[in-house]
């Protein structure tokens, strides 16, 4: 009986240790959908069954390959005229698990919100999904959406420095191997701004730079005087804020960027519990 109590205590304290704030495998800051674009679906689409079959294959393939390919994957499914082109990109600082889950969530949103559309873009904070029946790989496009808080006006003395800082963060991303960059702007001891930029890795470095620069110019009046903003495009992305919203290192670069399984954790607990039983008996 005593042994039984000991084991129960062991199990409870182990869970308390491993799951201090709920479930272990979910962490980081919060993710959410930030926008979507679906072209109008045909009223009488041709080959709808083939399209749906190909779409399912495409989305499955994007989800199952995104982690192995360090957060960026493109694939083509099916034969013309039913061919589909798909791209997935995860934000460069998030964990492999969050990347994978974000991809699953974005494919779920696309299936719910744009079930028959042949050209779909889904933006999440942590990942970006696009597919189309027309080829778009390597072809830099300027479409973008900006998110900010209208009332979140920054100190005018900081605005122009902030914009030129982001221009530098844009230039740096285009030169990085994963076209992803983060940087801190220190106005003074207490006042800092954090910038992050990323491009899809199918475009050239020159186009990455052009894409980000164009966003800064096009949205200047909208974001220019703001303290925090995000711009989500089809080939490039920018984030600006007054706190460190990203992880310190680019996780994409690390060799250990892979899915950590909750199942191995559970079997770890079982091993610990069994070991405890062995010791007691
Ligand atoms: C995915 O969606 C589920 C259910 O809405 C949510 O609990 C989870 O946090 C989401 N994960 C990511 C990475 O977006
Ligand atoms: C893609 O789908 C749209 C809408 O169904 C159609 O008008 C267009 O011709 C298709 N393009 C190709 C290359 O099949
Ligand atoms: C916008 O910013 C203001 C001031 O910081 C804040 O009070 C408000 O809740 C924000 N609105 C949204 C929608 O985040
Ligand atoms: C830092 O700069 C901001 C904006 O110009 C100013 O309001 C603040 O007083 C400065 N803080 C220090 C410690 O200099
Ligand atoms: C990340 O860097 C900031 C300073 O840039 C530091 O304050 C913070 O402790 C670091 N966080 C981690 C998890 O290393």
Coordinates of C-alpha atoms and ligand atoms in Angstrom, one line a residue:
X1 CA 0.0 0.0 0.0
X2 CA 2.8 2.3 0.9
X3 CA 4.4 1.5 -2.4
X4 CA 1.2 2.5 -4.2
X5 CA 1.2 5.9 -2.6
X6 CA 4.8 6.5 -3.5
X7 CA 4.1 5.7 -7.1
X8 CA 1.1 8.0 -7.2
X9 CA 3.1 10.8 -5.7
X10 CA 5.8 10.2 -8.3
X11 CA 3.3 10.4 -11.2
X12 CA 1.7 13.5 -9.9
X13 CA 4.9 15.4 -9.2
X14 CA 6.3 14.4 -12.5
X15 CA 3.2 15.8 -14.3
X16 CA 3.5 19.0 -12.2
X17 CA 7.1 19.3 -13.2
X18 CA 6.6 18.7 -16.9
X19 CA 3.3 20.5 -17.4
X20 CA 3.6 23.6 -15.3
X21 CA 1.4 25.7 -17.5
X22 CA -0.8 23.2 -19.2
X23 CA 0.3 21.2 -22.2
X24 CA 4.0 20.8 -22.7
X25 CA 4.1 20.8 -26.5
X26 CA 2.5 24.2 -26.9
X27 CA 4.6 27.2 -26.1
X28 CA 5.9 30.5 -27.5
X29 CA 3.7 33.6 -28.1
X30 CA 0.3 33.3 -29.6
X31 CA -0.6 32.4 -33.2
X32 CA -3.6 33.6 -35.1
X33 CA -4.9 34.0 -38.6
X34 CA -4.1 37.5 -40.0
X35 CA -5.8 37.3 -43.3
X36 CA -6.8 35.4 -46.4
X37 CA -7.4 35.8 -50.1
X38 CA -9.5 33.4 -52.2
X39 CA -10.4 34.0 -55.8
X40 CA -14.0 33.6 -56.7
X41 CA -14.8 29.9 -57.3
X42 CA -16.4 29.0 -60.6
X43 CA -20.1 28.3 -60.4
X44 CA -19.8 25.2 -62.5
X45 CA -16.2 24.1 -62.0
X46 CA -14.8 21.5 -64.4
X47 CA -13.1 18.4 -62.9
X48 CA -14.0 19.3 -59.4
X49 CA -13.3 15.8 -58.1
X50 CA -9.8 15.8 -59.6
X51 CA -9.2 19.2 -58.2
X52 CA -10.3 18.1 -54.7
X53 CA -8.1 14.9 -54.8
X54 CA -5.1 16.9 -56.0
X55 CA -5.7 19.6 -53.4
X56 CA -5.8 17.0 -50.6
X57 CA -2.5 15.5 -51.9
X58 CA -0.9 18.9 -52.1
X59 CA -1.9 20.0 -48.6
X60 CA -0.8 16.7 -47.1
X61 CA 2.5 17.0 -48.9
X62 CA 3.1 20.5 -47.7
X63 CA 2.4 19.6 -44.1
X64 CA 4.5 16.4 -44.2
X65 CA 7.6 18.1 -45.8
X66 CA 7.7 21.5 -44.2
X67 CA 9.8 20.6 -41.2
X68 CA 12.4 18.5 -43.1
X69 CA 12.8 21.4 -45.5
X70 CA 13.5 23.9 -42.7
X71 CA 10.2 25.7 -42.9
X72 CA 9.8 26.3 -46.6
X73 CA 8.4 23.9 -49.1
X74 CA 6.9 24.0 -52.6
X75 CA 5.4 21.3 -54.6
X76 CA 3.4 20.6 -57.7
X77 CA 0.6 18.0 -57.9
X78 CA -1.4 16.6 -60.8
X79 CA -1.3 16.9 -64.6
X80 CA -2.4 19.9 -66.7
X81 CA -5.1 21.2 -66.7
X82 CA -5.6 20.1 -63.1
X83 CA -2.2 20.9 -62.0
X84 CA -1.8 22.6 -58.6
X85 CA 1.2 24.6 -57.2
X86 CA 1.6 25.0 -53.5
X87 CA 3.9 26.9 -51.1
X88 CA 4.3 26.8 -47.4
X89 CA 6.5 29.0 -45.2
X90 CA 7.0 29.1 -41.5
X91 CA 8.3 32.2 -39.6
X92 CA 12.0 31.7 -39.1
X93 CA 12.0 31.9 -35.3
X94 CA 9.3 29.4 -34.3
X95 CA 9.7 25.8 -33.2
X96 CA 9.3 22.9 -35.6
X97 CA 6.2 21.8 -33.6
X98 CA 4.6 25.2 -33.9
X99 CA 5.5 25.3 -37.6
X100 CA 3.8 21.9 -38.2
X101 CA 0.7 22.8 -36.3
X102 CA 0.4 26.2 -37.9
X103 CA 0.6 24.5 -41.3
X104 CA -2.2 22.1 -40.3
X105 CA -4.3 24.9 -39.1
X106 CA -3.8 27.0 -42.2
X107 CA -4.8 24.1 -44.4
X108 CA -7.9 23.6 -42.3
X109 CA -8.8 27.3 -42.7
X110 CA -8.3 27.1 -46.5
X111 CA -10.5 24.0 -46.7
X112 CA -13.2 25.7 -44.6
X113 CA -13.1 29.2 -46.0
X114 CA -12.2 28.7 -49.7
X115 CA -13.2 25.1 -50.4
X116 CA -13.7 25.5 -54.2
X117 CA -11.3 28.4 -54.9
X118 CA -8.4 27.7 -57.3
X119 CA -6.2 30.5 -55.9
X120 CA -5.8 30.7 -52.2
X121 CA -3.6 32.6 -49.8
X122 CA -3.8 32.1 -46.0
X123 CA -1.8 34.3 -43.6
X124 CA -1.1 33.2 -40.0
X125 CA 1.3 35.0 -37.6
X126 CA 3.6 32.0 -37.8
X127 CA 3.0 30.6 -41.3
X128 CA 1.9 31.3 -44.8
X129 CA 0.1 29.1 -47.2
X130 CA -0.5 29.7 -50.9
X131 CA -1.7 27.4 -53.7
X132 CA -2.9 28.1 -57.2
X133 CA -3.8 26.3 -60.4
X134 CA -1.4 28.8 -62.1
X135 CA 2.3 28.6 -61.7
X136 CA 3.7 31.3 -59.4
X137 CA 7.0 29.9 -58.1
X138 CA 9.9 32.3 -58.2
X139 CA 7.7 35.1 -59.4
X140 CA 7.8 38.0 -57.0
X141 CA 4.5 39.6 -56.5
X142 CA 3.7 42.8 -54.6
X143 CA 0.3 42.0 -53.1
X144 CA 0.4 42.6 -49.3
X145 CA -1.7 43.4 -46.3
X146 CA -0.6 45.5 -43.4
X147 CA -1.8 45.2 -39.8
X148 CA -1.5 47.9 -37.2
X149 CA -3.4 49.7 -34.4
X150 CA -4.6 53.1 -35.6
X151 CA -4.3 54.6 -32.1
X152 CA -0.8 53.2 -31.5
X153 CA 1.1 56.4 -32.6
X154 CA 4.8 56.5 -31.9
X155 CA 6.9 59.4 -30.7
X156 CA 7.5 61.5 -33.9
X157 CA 11.2 61.7 -33.0
X158 CA 11.6 58.0 -33.4
X159 CA 9.6 57.5 -36.6
X160 CA 12.1 58.2 -39.3
X161 CA 14.8 56.3 -37.5
X162 CA 12.4 53.3 -37.2
X163 CA 11.8 53.3 -40.9
X164 CA 15.4 53.5 -41.9
X165 CA 16.2 50.8 -39.4
X166 CA 13.6 48.5 -41.1
X167 CA 15.1 49.3 -44.4
X168 CA 18.4 47.9 -43.0
X169 CA 16.6 44.8 -41.6
X170 CA 15.2 44.3 -45.1
X171 CA 18.6 44.5 -46.7
X172 CA 20.0 42.0 -44.2
X173 CA 17.3 39.4 -44.8
X174 CA 18.0 39.3 -48.5
X175 CA 21.6 38.4 -47.7
X176 CA 20.9 35.6 -45.2
X177 CA 20.8 32.0 -46.2
X178 CA 17.2 31.5 -45.1
X179 CA 16.3 35.0 -46.1
X180 CA 15.2 35.7 -42.5
X181 CA 16.6 38.4 -40.2
X182 CA 15.9 40.0 -36.8
X183 CA 17.5 43.1 -35.3
X184 CA 17.2 45.4 -32.4
X185 CA 17.2 49.2 -32.6
X186 CA 18.4 50.9 -29.4
X187 CA 17.2 54.5 -29.4
X188 CA 18.5 54.8 -25.9
X189 CA 18.8 52.7 -22.8
X190 CA 15.1 52.2 -22.3
X191 CA 13.6 52.8 -25.7
X192 CA 14.0 49.9 -28.2
X193 CA 12.3 48.6 -31.3
X194 CA 12.5 45.1 -32.7
X195 CA 12.4 44.3 -36.4
X196 CA 12.0 41.0 -38.3
X197 CA 11.9 40.3 -42.0
X198 CA 11.5 37.2 -44.1
X199 CA 11.2 36.2 -47.8
X200 CA 9.9 33.1 -49.5
X201 CA 13.0 31.2 -50.6
X202 CA 12.0 30.7 -54.2
X203 CA 12.7 34.3 -55.2
X204 CA 16.1 35.8 -55.8
X205 CA 18.0 37.9 -53.2
X206 CA 17.5 40.9 -55.3
X207 CA 13.7 40.3 -55.5
X208 CA 13.6 39.7 -51.7
X209 CA 15.1 43.2 -51.2
X210 CA 12.8 44.8 -53.8
X211 CA 9.8 43.1 -52.3
X212 CA 10.5 44.4 -48.7
X213 CA 11.5 47.8 -49.9
X214 CA 8.3 48.1 -51.8
X215 CA 6.3 47.2 -48.7
X216 CA 8.0 50.0 -46.8
X217 CA 7.2 52.5 -49.5
X218 CA 3.6 51.4 -50.2
X219 CA 2.6 51.3 -46.6
X220 CA 4.6 54.2 -45.3
X221 CA 1.7 56.5 -44.5
X222 CA -0.2 53.6 -42.9
X223 CA 2.6 52.2 -40.7
X224 CA 5.2 55.0 -40.7
X225 CA 4.0 56.7 -37.5
X226 CA 3.1 53.5 -35.6
X227 CA 4.8 51.8 -32.7
X228 CA 4.0 48.3 -33.9
X229 CA 3.0 46.8 -37.2
X230 CA 3.2 43.8 -39.5
X231 CA 3.1 43.5 -43.3
X232 CA 2.2 40.1 -44.8
X233 CA 2.9 39.7 -48.5
X234 CA 3.0 36.9 -51.0
X235 CA 6.8 36.7 -51.1
X236 CA 7.9 38.9 -48.2
X237 CA 7.0 39.8 -44.6
X238 CA 7.9 42.4 -42.0
X239 CA 7.3 42.8 -38.3
X240 CA 8.1 45.9 -36.1
X241 CA 7.3 46.2 -32.4
X242 CA 8.5 47.7 -29.1
X243 CA 9.1 44.4 -27.3
X244 CA 11.0 41.2 -28.3
X245 CA 8.2 39.2 -29.9
X246 CA 10.6 36.7 -31.6
X247 CA 12.9 34.0 -30.2
X248 CA 16.5 35.0 -30.0
X249 CA 17.9 32.7 -32.6
X250 CA 16.8 31.6 -36.0
X251 CA 15.6 28.1 -35.1
X252 CA 15.5 27.2 -38.8
X253 CA 19.2 27.2 -38.9
X254 CA 19.7 24.7 -36.1
X255 CA 20.2 21.1 -37.0
X256 CA 17.9 20.2 -34.1
X257 CA 14.9 21.8 -35.7
X258 CA 12.6 18.8 -35.8
X259 CA 9.3 17.7 -34.3
X260 CA 9.6 16.7 -30.7
X261 CA 7.1 14.1 -30.0
X262 CA 4.8 14.2 -27.0
X263 CA 4.5 10.5 -27.3
X264 CA 8.2 10.0 -26.3
X265 CA 7.6 12.2 -23.3
X266 CA 4.7 10.0 -22.2
X267 CA 6.8 6.8 -22.7
X268 CA 9.5 8.6 -20.7
X269 CA 7.0 9.0 -17.8
X270 CA 6.1 5.3 -18.1
X271 CA 9.7 4.4 -17.9
X272 CA 10.2 6.6 -14.8
X273 CA 7.1 5.1 -13.2
X274 CA 8.1 1.5 -14.0
X275 CA 11.6 2.2 -12.6
X276 CA 10.0 3.5 -9.4
X277 CA 7.9 0.4 -9.2
X278 CA 11.0 -1.8 -9.6
X279 CA 12.9 0.1 -6.9
X280 CA 10.0 -0.2 -4.4
X281 CA 9.2 -3.8 -5.0
Ligands
LIG1 C1 -4.1 25.2 -34.2 O1 -5.5 25.2 -33.9 C2 -5.8 24.6 -32.6 C3 -7.3 24.6 -32.5 O2 -7.9 25.8 -32.8 C4 -5.2 25.5 -31.5 O3 -5.5 25.0 -30.3 C5 -3.7 25.5 -31.7 O4 -3.1 26.4 -30.8 C6 -3.3 26.0 -33.1 N1 -1.9 25.9 -33.3 C7 -1.2 26.8 -34.0 C8 0.3 26.6 -34.0 O5 -1.7 27.7 -34.6
LIG2 C1 -7.4 28.3 -63.1 O1 -8.7 28.3 -62.6 C2 -9.4 29.4 -63.1 C3 -10.8 29.4 -62.3 O2 -11.4 28.1 -62.4 C4 -9.6 29.3 -64.6 O3 -10.3 30.4 -65.1 C5 -8.2 29.3 -65.2 O4 -8.2 29.1 -66.6 C6 -7.3 28.1 -64.6 N1 -6.0 28.2 -65.1 C7 -5.3 27.2 -65.6 C8 -3.9 27.4 -66.0 O5 -5.8 26.1 -65.7
LIG3 C1 -5.0 49.9 -29.8 O1 -4.1 50.6 -29.0 C2 -4.7 51.3 -27.9 C3 -3.6 52.1 -27.2 O2 -2.4 51.3 -27.0 C4 -5.3 50.2 -27.0 O3 -6.0 50.8 -25.9 C5 -6.3 49.4 -27.8 O4 -6.9 48.4 -27.1 C6 -5.7 48.9 -29.1 N1 -6.7 48.3 -29.9 C7 -6.6 47.0 -30.4 C8 -7.7 46.6 -31.3 O5 -5.6 46.3 -30.2
LIG4 C1 14.6 57.6 -24.7 O1 14.0 58.2 -25.8 C2 12.6 58.5 -25.7 C3 12.1 59.0 -27.0 O2 12.9 60.0 -27.5 C4 12.4 59.5 -24.5 O3 11.0 59.8 -24.4 C5 13.0 58.9 -23.3 O4 12.9 59.9 -22.2 C6 14.5 58.5 -23.5 N1 15.0 57.8 -22.3 C7 16.2 58.0 -21.8 C8 16.5 57.3 -20.6 O5 17.0 58.8 -22.4
LIG5 C1 17.1 37.1 -25.6 O1 17.9 38.3 -25.7 C2 17.5 39.3 -24.8 C3 18.3 40.5 -25.1 O2 18.4 40.7 -26.5 C4 17.6 38.9 -23.4 O3 17.2 39.9 -22.5 C5 16.8 37.6 -23.2 O4 17.1 37.1 -21.9 C6 17.2 36.5 -24.2 N1 16.3 35.4 -24.0 C7 16.7 34.1 -24.1 C8 15.7 33.1 -24.0 O5 17.9 33.8 -24.3

